[in-house]
PDB file of C-alpha atoms in Angstrom:
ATOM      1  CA  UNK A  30     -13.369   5.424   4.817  1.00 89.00           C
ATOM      2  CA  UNK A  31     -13.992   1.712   5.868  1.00 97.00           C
ATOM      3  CA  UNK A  32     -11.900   0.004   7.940  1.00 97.00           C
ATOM      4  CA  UNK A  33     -12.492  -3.521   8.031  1.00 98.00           C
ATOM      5  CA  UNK A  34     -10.347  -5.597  10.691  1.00 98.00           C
ATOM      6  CA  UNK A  35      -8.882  -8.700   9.324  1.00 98.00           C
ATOM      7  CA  UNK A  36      -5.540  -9.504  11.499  1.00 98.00           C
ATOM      8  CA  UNK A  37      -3.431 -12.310  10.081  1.00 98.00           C
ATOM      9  CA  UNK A  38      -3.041 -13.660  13.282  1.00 98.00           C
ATOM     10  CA  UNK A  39      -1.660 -17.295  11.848  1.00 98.00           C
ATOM     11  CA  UNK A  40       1.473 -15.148   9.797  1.00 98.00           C
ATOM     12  CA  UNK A  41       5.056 -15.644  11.744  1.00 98.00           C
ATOM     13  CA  UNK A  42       5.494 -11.519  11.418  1.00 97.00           C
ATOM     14  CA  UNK A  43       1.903 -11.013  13.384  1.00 98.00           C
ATOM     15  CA  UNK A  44       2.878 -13.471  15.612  1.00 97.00           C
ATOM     16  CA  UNK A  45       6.687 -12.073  16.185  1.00 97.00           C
ATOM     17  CA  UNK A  46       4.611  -9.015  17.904  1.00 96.00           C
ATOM     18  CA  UNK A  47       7.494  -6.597  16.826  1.00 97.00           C
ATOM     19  CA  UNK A  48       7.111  -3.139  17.539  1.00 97.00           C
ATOM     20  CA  UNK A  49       7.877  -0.181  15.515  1.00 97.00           C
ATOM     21  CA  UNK A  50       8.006   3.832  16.388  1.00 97.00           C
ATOM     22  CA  UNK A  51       6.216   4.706  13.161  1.00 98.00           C
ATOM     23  CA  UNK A  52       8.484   7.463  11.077  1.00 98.00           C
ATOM     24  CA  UNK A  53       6.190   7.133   7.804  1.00 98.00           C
ATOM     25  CA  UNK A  54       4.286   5.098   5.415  1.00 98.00           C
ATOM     26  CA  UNK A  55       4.739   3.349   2.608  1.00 98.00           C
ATOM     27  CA  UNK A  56       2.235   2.880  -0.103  1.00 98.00           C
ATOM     28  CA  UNK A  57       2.457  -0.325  -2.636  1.00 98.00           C
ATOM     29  CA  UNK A  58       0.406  -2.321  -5.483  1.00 97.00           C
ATOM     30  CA  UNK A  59       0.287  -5.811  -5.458  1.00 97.00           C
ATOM     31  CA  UNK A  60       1.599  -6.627  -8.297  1.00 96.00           C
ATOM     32  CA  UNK A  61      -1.064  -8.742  -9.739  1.00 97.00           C
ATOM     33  CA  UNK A  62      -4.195  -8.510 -11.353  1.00 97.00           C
ATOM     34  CA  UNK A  63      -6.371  -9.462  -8.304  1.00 98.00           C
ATOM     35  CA  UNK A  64      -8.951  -6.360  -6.858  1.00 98.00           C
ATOM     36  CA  UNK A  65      -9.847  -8.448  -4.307  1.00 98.00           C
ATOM     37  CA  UNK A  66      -8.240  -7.602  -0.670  1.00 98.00           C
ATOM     38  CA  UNK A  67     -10.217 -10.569   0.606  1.00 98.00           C
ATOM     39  CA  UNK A  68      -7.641 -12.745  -1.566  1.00 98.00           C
ATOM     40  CA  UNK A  69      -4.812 -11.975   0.142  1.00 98.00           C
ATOM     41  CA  UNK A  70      -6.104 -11.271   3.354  1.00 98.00           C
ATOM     42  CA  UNK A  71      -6.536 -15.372   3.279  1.00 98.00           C
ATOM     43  CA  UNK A  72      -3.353 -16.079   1.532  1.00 97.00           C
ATOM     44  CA  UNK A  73      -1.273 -13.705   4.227  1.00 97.00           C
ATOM     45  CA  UNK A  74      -2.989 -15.428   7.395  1.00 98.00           C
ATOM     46  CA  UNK A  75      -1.341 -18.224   7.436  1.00 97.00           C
ATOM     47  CA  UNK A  76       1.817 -19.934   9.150  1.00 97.00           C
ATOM     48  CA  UNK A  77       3.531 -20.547   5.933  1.00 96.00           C
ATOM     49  CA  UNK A  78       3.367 -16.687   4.655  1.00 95.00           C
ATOM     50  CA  UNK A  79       6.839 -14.919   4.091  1.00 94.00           C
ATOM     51  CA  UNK A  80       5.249 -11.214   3.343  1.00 95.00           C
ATOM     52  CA  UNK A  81       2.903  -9.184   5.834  1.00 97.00           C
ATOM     53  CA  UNK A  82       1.690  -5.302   5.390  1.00 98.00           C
ATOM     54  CA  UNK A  83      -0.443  -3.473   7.518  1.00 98.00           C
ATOM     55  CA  UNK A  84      -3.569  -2.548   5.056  1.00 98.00           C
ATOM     56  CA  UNK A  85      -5.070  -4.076   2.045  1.00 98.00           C
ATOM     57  CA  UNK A  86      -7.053  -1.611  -0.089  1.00 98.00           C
ATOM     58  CA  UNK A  87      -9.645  -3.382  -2.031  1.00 98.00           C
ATOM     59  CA  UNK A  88      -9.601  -1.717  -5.750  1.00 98.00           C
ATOM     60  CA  UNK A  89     -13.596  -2.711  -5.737  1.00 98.00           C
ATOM     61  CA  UNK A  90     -15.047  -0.731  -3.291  1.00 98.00           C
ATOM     62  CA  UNK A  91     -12.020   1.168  -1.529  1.00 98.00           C
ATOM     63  CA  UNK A  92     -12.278  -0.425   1.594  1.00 98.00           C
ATOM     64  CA  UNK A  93      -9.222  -0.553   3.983  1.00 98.00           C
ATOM     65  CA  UNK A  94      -8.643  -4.319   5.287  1.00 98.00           C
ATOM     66  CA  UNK A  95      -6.331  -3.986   8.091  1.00 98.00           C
ATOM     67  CA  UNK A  96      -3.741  -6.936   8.635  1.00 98.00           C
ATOM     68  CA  UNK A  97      -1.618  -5.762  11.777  1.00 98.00           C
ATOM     69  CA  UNK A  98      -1.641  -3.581  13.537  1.00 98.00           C
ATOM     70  CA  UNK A  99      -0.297  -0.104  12.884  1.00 98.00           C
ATOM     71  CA  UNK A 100       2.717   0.111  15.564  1.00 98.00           C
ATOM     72  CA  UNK A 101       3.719  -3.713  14.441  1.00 98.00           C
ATOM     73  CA  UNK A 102       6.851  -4.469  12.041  1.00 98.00           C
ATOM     74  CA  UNK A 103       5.277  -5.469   8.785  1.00 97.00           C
ATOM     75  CA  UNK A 104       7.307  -7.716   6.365  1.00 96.00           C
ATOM     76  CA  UNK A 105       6.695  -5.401   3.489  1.00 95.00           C
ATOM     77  CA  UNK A 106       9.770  -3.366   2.358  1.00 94.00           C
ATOM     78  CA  UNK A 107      12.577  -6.141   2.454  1.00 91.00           C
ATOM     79  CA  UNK A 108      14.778  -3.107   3.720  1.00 92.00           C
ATOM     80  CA  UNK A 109      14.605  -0.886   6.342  1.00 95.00           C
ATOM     81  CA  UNK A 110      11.480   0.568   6.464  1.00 96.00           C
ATOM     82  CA  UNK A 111      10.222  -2.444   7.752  1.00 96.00           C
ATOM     83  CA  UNK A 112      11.578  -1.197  11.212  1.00 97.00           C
ATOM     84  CA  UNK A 113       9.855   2.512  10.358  1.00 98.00           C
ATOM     85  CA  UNK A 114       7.264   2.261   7.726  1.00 98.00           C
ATOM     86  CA  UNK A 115       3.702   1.003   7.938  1.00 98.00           C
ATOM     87  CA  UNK A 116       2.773  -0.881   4.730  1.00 98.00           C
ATOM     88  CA  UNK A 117       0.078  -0.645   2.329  1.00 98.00           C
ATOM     89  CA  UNK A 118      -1.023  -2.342  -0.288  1.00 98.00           C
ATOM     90  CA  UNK A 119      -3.529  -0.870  -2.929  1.00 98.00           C
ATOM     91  CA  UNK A 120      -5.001  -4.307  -5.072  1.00 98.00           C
ATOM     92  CA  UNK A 121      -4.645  -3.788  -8.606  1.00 98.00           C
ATOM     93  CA  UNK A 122      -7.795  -4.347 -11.366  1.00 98.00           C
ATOM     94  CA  UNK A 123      -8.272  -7.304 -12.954  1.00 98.00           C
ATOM     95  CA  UNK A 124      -7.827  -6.326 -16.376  1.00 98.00           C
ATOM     96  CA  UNK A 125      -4.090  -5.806 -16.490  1.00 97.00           C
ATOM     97  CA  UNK A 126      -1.500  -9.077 -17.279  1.00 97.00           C
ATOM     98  CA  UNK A 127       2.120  -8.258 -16.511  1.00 97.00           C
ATOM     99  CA  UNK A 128       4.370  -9.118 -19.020  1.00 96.00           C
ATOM    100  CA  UNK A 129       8.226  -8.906 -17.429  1.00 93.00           C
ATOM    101  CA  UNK A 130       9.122  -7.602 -14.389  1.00 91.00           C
ATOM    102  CA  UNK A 131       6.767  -3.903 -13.457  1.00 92.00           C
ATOM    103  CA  UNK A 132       5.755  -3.804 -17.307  1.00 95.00           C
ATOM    104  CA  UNK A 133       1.877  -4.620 -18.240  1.00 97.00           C
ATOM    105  CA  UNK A 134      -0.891  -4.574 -20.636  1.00 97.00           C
ATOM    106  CA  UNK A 135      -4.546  -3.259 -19.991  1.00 98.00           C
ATOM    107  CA  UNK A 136      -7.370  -4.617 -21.685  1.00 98.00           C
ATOM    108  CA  UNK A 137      -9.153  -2.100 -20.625  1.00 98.00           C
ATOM    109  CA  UNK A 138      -7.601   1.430 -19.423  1.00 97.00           C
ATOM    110  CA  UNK A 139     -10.366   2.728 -18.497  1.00 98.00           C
ATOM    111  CA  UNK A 140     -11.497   0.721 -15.438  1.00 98.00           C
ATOM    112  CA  UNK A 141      -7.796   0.380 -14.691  1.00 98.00           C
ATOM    113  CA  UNK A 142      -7.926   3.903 -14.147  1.00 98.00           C
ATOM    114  CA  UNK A 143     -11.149   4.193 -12.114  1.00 98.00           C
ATOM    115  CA  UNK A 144      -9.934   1.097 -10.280  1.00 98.00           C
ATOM    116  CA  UNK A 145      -6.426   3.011  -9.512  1.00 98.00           C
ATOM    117  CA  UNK A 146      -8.075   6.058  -8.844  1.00 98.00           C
ATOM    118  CA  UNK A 147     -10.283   4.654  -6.179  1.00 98.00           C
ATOM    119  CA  UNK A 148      -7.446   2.580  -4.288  1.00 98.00           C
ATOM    120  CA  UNK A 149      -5.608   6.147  -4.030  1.00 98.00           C
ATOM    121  CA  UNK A 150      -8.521   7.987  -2.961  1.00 98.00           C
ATOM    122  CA  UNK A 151      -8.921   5.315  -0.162  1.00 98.00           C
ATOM    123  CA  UNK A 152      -5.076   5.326   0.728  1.00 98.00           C
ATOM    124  CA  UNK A 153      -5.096   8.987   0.795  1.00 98.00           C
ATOM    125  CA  UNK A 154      -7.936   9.114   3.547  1.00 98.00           C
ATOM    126  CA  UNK A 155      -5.882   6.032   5.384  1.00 98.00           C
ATOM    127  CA  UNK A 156      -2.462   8.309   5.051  1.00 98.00           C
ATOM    128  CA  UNK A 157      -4.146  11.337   6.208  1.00 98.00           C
ATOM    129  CA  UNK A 158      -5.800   9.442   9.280  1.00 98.00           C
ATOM    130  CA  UNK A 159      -2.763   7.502  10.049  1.00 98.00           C
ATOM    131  CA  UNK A 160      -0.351  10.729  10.019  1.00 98.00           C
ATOM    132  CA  UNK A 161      -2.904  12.250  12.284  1.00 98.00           C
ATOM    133  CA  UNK A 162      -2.302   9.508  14.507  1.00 98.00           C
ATOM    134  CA  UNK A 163       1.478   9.367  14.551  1.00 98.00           C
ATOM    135  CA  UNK A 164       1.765  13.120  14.533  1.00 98.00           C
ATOM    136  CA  UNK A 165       3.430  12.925  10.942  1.00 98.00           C
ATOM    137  CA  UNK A 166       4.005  15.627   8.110  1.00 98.00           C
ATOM    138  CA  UNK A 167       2.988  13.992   4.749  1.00 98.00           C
ATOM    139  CA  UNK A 168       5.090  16.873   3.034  1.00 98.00           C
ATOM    140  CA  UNK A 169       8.190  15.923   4.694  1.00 98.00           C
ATOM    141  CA  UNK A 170      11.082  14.071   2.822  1.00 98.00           C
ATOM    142  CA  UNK A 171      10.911  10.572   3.635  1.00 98.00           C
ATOM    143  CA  UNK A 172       7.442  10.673   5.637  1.00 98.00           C
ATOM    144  CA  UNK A 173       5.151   8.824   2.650  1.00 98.00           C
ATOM    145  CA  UNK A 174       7.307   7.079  -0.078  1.00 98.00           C
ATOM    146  CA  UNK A 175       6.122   4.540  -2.643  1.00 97.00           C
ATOM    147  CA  UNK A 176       8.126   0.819  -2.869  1.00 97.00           C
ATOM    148  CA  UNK A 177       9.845   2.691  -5.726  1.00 97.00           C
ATOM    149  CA  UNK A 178      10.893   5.801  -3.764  1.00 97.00           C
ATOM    150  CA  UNK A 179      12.033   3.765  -0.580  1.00 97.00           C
ATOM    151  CA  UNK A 180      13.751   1.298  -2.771  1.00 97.00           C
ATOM    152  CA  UNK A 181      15.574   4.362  -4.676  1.00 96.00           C
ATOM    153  CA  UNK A 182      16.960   5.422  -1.029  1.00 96.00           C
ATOM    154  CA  UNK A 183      18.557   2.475  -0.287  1.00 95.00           C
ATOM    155  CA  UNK A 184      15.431   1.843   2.283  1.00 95.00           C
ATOM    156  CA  UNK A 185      13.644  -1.201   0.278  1.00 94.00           C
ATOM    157  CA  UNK A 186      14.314  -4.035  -2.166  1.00 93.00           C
ATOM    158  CA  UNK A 187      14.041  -3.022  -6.435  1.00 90.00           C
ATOM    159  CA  UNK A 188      10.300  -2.395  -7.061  1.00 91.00           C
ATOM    160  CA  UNK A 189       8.832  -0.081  -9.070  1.00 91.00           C
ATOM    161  CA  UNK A 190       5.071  -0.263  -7.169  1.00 95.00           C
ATOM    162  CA  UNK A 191       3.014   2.004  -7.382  1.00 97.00           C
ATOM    163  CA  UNK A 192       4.421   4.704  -9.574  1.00 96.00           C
ATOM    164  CA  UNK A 193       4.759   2.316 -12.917  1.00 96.00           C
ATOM    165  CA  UNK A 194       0.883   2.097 -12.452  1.00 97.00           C
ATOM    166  CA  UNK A 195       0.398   6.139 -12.946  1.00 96.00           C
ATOM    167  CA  UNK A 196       3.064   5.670 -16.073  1.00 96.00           C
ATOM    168  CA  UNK A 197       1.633   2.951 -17.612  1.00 97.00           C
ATOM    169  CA  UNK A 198      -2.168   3.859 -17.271  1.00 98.00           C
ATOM    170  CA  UNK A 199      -1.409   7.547 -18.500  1.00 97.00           C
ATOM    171  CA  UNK A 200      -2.155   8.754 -15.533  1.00 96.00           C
ATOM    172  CA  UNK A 201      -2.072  12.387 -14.837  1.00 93.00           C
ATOM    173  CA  UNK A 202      -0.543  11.665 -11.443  1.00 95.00           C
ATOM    174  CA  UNK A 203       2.353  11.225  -8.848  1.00 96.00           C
ATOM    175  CA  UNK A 204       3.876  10.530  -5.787  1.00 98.00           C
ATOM    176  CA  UNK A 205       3.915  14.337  -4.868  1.00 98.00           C
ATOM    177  CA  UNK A 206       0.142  14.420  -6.121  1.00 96.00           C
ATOM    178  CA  UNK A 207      -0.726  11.946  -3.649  1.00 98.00           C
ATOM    179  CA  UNK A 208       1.205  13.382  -0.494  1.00 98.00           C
ATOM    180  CA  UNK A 209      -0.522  16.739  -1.311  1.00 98.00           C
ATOM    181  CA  UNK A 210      -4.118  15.130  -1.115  1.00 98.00           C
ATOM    182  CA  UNK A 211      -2.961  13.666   2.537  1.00 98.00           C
ATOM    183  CA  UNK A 212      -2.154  16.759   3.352  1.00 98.00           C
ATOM    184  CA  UNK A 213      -5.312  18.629   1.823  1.00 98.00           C
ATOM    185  CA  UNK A 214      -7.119  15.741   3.315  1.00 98.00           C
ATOM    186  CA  UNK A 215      -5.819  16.527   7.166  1.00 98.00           C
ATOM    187  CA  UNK A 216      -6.893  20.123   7.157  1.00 93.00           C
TER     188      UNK A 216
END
């Protein structure tokens, strides 16, 4: 995995210095059809930005851009993971245009799909490291949710990131598909 540091050390949340006892992770897409973590690496380092996650995971090459660091509050839930949850965003390919709200077309479904695939792979490795780390069980309710899944609990404001990506790229895969390679991955 590559871990490329890239604090946003001009954001008010990096700057706040917050900490956080880290309970779990939270995985989320961007929600635009940008692959590029470089893109909002610059857009989130700035004084003006009202959003901050932990991680950026290019969809190009995989790599992990890390924004904070991992025992800081992140701005990335709008609920209460924020005070338990380290963020991460996977980028999304360039060849889907969102239409109303989660819904999108794809030009073309299969890069989408390789582009998906490889932002999972990458946040899988990141998940499995990071639960290593905080001494966490990626099988255990509540450890790794998506924006969906916390949002569902009560824990996050009404997104539908990442899971509407699996369902709308025919994707043979899941939330519980992706804890299960974090945990294959820590063994």
């Amino acid at each position: 995995m590559e871990m490329i540091e890239s604090l946003v050390k001009e954001n008010p949340c990096y700057r706040a210095g917050k900490k956080i006892q880290v309970k779990g992770l939270v995985l989320h897409s961007v929600g635009c059809p940008q692959p590029s973590a470089q893109v909002f690496v610059k857009q989130h380092n700035s004084s003006g930005a009202k959003v901050c996650v932990h991680a950026f995971i290019d969809a190009n090459t995989g790599a992990v851009y890390q924004t904070l660091p991992w025992d800081f509050k992140a701005w990335h839930c709008g609920g209460s993971c924020n005070s338990t949850h380290i963020g991460v965003e996977m980028c999304e390919p360039p060849c889907i245009r969102y239409t109303s709200g989660a819904s999108f077309e794809c030009s073309d479904e299969t890069k989408a799909r390789e582009m998906v695939t490889r932002t999972l792979n990458a946040a899988a490795g990141l998940f499995a490291f990071l639960c290593k780390q905080y001494g966490l069980n990626p099988l255990e309710d509540g450890v790794i949710l998506s924006h969906k899944e916390a949002h569902d609990r009560g824990k996050a404001s009404g997104h539908g990131d990442p899971d509407h990506l699996f369902r709308q790229l025919h994707m043979d895969y899941t939330m519980d598909n992706f804890r299960q390679a974090v945990a294959d991955l820590m063994k």
